[in-house]
Coordinates of C-alpha atoms in Angstrom, one line a residue:
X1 CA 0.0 0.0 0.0
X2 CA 1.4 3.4 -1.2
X3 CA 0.8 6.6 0.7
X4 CA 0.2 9.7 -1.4
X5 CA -1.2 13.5 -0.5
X6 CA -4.7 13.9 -2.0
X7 CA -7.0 16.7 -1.8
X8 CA -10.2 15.7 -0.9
X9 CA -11.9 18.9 -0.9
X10 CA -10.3 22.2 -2.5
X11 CA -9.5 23.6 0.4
X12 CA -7.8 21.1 2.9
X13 CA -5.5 18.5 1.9
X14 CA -5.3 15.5 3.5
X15 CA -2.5 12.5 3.4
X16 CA -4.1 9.6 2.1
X17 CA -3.4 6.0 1.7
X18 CA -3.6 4.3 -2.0
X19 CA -4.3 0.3 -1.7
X20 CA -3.4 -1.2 -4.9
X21 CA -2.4 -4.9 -6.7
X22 CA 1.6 -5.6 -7.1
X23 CA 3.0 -5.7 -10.7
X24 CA 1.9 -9.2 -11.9
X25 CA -1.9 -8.3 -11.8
X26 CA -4.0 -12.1 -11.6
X27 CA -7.1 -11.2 -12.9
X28 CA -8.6 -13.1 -9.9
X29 CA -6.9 -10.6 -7.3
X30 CA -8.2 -7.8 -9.7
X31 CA -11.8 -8.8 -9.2
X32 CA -10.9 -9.2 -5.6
X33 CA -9.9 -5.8 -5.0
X34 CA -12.9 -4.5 -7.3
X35 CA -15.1 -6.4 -4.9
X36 CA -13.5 -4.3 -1.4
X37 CA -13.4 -1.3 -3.1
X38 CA -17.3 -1.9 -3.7
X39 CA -18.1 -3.2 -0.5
X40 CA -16.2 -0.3 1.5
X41 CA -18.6 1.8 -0.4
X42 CA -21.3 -0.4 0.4
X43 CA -20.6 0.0 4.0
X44 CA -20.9 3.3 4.6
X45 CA -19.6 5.4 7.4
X46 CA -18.8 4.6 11.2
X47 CA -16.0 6.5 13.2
X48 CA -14.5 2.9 13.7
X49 CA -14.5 1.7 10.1
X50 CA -11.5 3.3 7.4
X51 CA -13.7 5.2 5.4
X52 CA -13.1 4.8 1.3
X53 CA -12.1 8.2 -0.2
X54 CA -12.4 7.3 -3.7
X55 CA -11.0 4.8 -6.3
X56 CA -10.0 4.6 -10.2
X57 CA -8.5 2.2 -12.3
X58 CA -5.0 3.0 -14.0
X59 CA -3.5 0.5 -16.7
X60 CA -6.3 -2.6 -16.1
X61 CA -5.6 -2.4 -12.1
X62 CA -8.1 -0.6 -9.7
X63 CA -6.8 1.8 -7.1
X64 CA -8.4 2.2 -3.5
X65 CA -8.0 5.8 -1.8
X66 CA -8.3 5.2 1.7
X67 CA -7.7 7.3 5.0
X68 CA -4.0 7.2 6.2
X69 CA -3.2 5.7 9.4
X70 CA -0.3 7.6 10.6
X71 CA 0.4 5.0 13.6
X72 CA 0.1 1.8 11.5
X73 CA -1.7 -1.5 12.8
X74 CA -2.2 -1.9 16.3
X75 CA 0.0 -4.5 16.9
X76 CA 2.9 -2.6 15.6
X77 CA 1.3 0.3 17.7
X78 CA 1.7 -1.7 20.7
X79 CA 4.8 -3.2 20.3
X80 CA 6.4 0.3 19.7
X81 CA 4.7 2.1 23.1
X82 CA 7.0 2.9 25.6
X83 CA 5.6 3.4 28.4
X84 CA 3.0 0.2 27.8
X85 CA -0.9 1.2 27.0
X86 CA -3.0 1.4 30.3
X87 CA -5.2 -1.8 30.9
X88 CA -8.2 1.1 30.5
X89 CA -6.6 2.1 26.7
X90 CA -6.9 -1.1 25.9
X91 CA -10.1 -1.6 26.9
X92 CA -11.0 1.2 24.5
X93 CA -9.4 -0.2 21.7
X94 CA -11.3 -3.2 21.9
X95 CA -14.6 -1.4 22.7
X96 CA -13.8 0.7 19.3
X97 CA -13.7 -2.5 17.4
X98 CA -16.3 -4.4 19.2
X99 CA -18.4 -0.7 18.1
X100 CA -17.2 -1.3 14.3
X101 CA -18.1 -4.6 14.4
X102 CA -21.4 -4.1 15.7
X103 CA -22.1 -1.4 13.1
X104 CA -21.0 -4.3 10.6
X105 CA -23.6 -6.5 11.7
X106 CA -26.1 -4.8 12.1
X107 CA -25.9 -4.3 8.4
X108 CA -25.4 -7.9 7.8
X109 CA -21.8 -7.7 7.0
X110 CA -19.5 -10.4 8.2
X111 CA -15.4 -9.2 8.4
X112 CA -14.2 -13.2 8.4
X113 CA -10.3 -11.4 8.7
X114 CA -10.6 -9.6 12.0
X115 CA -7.2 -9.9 13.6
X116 CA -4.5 -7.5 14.9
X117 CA -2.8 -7.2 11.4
X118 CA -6.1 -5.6 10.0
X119 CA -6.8 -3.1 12.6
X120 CA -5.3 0.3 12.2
X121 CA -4.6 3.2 14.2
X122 CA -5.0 7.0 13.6
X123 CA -4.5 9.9 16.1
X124 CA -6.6 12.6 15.6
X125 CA -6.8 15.7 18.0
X126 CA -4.2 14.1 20.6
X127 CA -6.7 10.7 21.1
X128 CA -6.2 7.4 19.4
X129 CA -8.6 6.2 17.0
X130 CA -9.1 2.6 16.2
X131 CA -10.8 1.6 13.1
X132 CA -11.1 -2.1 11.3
X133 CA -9.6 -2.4 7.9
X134 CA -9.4 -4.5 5.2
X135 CA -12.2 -5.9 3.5
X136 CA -11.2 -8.2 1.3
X137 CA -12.9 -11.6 2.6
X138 CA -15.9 -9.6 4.0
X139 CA -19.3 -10.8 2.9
X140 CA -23.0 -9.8 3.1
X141 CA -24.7 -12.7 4.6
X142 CA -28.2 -11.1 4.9
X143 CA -29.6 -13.5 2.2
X144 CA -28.7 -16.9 3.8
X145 CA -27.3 -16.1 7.2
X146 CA -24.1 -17.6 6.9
X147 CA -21.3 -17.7 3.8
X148 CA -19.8 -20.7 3.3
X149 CA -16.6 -21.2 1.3
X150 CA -14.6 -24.6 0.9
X151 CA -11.5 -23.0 -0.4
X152 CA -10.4 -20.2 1.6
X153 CA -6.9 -18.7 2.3
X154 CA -7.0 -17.5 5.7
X155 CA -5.2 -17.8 8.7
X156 CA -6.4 -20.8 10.2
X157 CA -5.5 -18.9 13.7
X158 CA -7.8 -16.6 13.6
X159 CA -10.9 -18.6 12.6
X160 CA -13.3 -20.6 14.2
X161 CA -13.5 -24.3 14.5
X162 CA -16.9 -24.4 12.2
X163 CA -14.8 -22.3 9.4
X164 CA -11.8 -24.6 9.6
X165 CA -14.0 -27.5 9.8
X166 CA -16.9 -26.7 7.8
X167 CA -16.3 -23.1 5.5
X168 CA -18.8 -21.9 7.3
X169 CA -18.5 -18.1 8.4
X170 CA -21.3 -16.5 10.1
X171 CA -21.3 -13.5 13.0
X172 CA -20.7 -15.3 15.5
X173 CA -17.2 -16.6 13.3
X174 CA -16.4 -12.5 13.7
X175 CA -16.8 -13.5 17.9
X176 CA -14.7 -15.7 18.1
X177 CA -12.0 -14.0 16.0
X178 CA -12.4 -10.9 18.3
X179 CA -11.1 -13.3 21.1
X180 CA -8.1 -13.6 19.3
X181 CA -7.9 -10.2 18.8
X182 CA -8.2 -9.2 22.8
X183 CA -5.6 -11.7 23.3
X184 CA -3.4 -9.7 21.0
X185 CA -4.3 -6.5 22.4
X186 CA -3.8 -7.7 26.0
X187 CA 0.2 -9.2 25.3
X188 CA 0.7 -5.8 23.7
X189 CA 1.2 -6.7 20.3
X190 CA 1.9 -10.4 20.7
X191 CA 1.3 -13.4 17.6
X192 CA -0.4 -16.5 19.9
X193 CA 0.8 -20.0 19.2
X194 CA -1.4 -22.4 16.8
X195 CA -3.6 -24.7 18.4
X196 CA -4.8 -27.7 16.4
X197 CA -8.6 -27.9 15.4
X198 CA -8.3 -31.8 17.4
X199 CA -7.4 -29.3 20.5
X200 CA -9.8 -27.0 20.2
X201 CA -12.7 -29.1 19.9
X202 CA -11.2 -31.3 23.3
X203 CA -11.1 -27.8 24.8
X204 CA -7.8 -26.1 24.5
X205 CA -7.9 -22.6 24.4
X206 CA -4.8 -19.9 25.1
X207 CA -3.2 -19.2 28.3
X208 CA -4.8 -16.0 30.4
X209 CA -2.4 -13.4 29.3
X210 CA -0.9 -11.8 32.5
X211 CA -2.0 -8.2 31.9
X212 CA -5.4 -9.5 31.6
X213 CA -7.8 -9.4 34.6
X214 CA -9.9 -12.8 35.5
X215 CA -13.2 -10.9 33.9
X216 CA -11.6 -10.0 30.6
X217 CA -10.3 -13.4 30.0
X218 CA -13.8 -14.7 30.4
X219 CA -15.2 -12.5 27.8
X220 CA -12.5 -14.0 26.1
X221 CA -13.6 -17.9 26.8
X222 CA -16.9 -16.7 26.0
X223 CA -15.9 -15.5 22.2
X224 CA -14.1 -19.3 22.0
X225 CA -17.1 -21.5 23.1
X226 CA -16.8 -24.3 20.7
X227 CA -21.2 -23.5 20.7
X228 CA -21.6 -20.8 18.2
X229 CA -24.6 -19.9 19.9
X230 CA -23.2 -19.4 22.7
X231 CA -20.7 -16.6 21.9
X232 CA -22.1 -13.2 22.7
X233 CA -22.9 -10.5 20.1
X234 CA -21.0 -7.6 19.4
X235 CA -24.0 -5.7 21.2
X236 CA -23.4 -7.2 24.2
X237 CA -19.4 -7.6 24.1
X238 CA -19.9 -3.2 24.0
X239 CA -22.1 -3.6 26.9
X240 CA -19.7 -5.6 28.8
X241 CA -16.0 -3.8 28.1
X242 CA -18.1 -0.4 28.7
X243 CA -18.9 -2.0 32.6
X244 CA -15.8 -2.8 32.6
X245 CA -14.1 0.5 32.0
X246 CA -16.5 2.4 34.2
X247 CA -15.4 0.2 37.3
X248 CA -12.3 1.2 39.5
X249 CA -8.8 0.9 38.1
X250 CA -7.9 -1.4 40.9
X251 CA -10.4 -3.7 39.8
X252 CA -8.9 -4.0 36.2
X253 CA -5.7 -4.3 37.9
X254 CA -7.1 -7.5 40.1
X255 CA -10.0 -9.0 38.5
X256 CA -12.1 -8.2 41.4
X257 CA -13.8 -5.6 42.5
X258 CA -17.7 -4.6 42.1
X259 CA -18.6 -6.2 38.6
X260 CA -20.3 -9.5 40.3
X261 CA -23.2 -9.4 38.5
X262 CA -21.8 -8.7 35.0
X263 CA -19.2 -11.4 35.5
X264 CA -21.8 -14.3 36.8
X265 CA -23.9 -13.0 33.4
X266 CA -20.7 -13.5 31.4
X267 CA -20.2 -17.1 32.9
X268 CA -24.3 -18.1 32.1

């Protein structure tokens, strides 16, 4: 992805991002890239979504203007912070995807990529601002409820036992990706180890990071119950990090504290 200065109205410009195909165009990538550039137009706008700018096709390939994210992905971010990110910034970050990602399905969008890798961060006004990126493998699943795909490229780390299984991707596939995805942002930056699908479905999950209070790692468990149904929404994953930032900051340094009712409705 090349970075370029584009005006975006004639008065202000504004440093942009320009997502584009490498040299040896496969016409399959160039549909691929035709299809994010028309879903991230499809989408709409939410404050923790990268908003589409504009696009055009040069020589047979199709260009993406995107916003610029000065401070990279948030795993870089994280890595890079010295001092560490507060236990309560972290909690926002994940609250501003878990906001995205509600927005998302509420329009019956599924992500099916959500990981550190594709979550970026900008600073605007002295505050950081965490918004969900790249669309490539995101569907609308109004019509059926569910995608399915038997060939698939992803990360099998990221995905849920019913999409390594079974292709199936649904919302509740997006859950249990944003597990991974608080276990990134809770080792600050950190890649976890792969766990066999044979493991997962005996009930291995990861280790309880050691930044990571007793209550955050069971929204965590919650997001990897091998029960689709039983993973939470989006909706209710806000609702819970939101209790969770309004309670002390000794509480999100222990675990404990005055969040008993939230954390027996987690365990239900």
């Amino acid at each position: 992805m090349a970075t370029a200065v584009g005006i975006i109205n004639k008065n202000v410009k504004t440093k942009v991002a320009v997502k584009t195909l490498k040299n040896h165009l496969k016409k399959e990538d160039v549909l691929d890239l035709k299809s994010e550039i028309d879903f991230m137009k499809k989408m709409g706008h939410h404050n923790n979504i990268t908003t589409i700018l504009g696009s055009y096709e040069l020589g047979g390939s199709p260009y993406a203007i995107i916003e610029f994210a000065s401070k990279g992905n948030i795993l870089n971010f994280l890595n890079s912070m010295n001092p560490r990110a507060s236990i309560k910034d972290l909690l926002s970050y994940a609250n501003q995807v878990a906001q995205g990602m509600e927005y998302l399905h509420d329009k019956n969008l599924i992500h099916r990529d959500l990981a550190g890798r594709n979550i970026l961060v900008y600073e605007e006004n002295n505050k950081f601002i965490i918004k969900i990126a790249d669309f490539g493998l995101a569907r609308d699943i109004g019509k059926y409820g569910y995608y399915k795909e038997n060939r698939f490229s992803l990360n099998p780390l990221g995905l849920a036992p019913e999409s390594v299984k079974g292709g199936i991707f649904t919302f509740k596939t997006d859950v249990w990706s944003f597990g991974l995805l608080l276990w990134e942002l809770f080792t600050y930056g950190k890649i976890p180890d792969y766990i066999p699908l044979s493991q997962l479905l005996a009930g291995k999950r990861l280790d309880q990071p050691p930044a990571c209070s007793a209550i955050i790692y069971m929204i965590m468990l919650r997001c990897w119950d091998i029960i689709p149904e039983n993973r939470p929404t989006f909706q209710e994953l806000v609702k819970w990090i939101e209790q969770i930032m309004s309670s002390s900051l000794e509480y999100l340094k222990l675990g404990m504290g005055g969040m008993a009712n939230t954390m027996s409705y987690i365990r239900e």
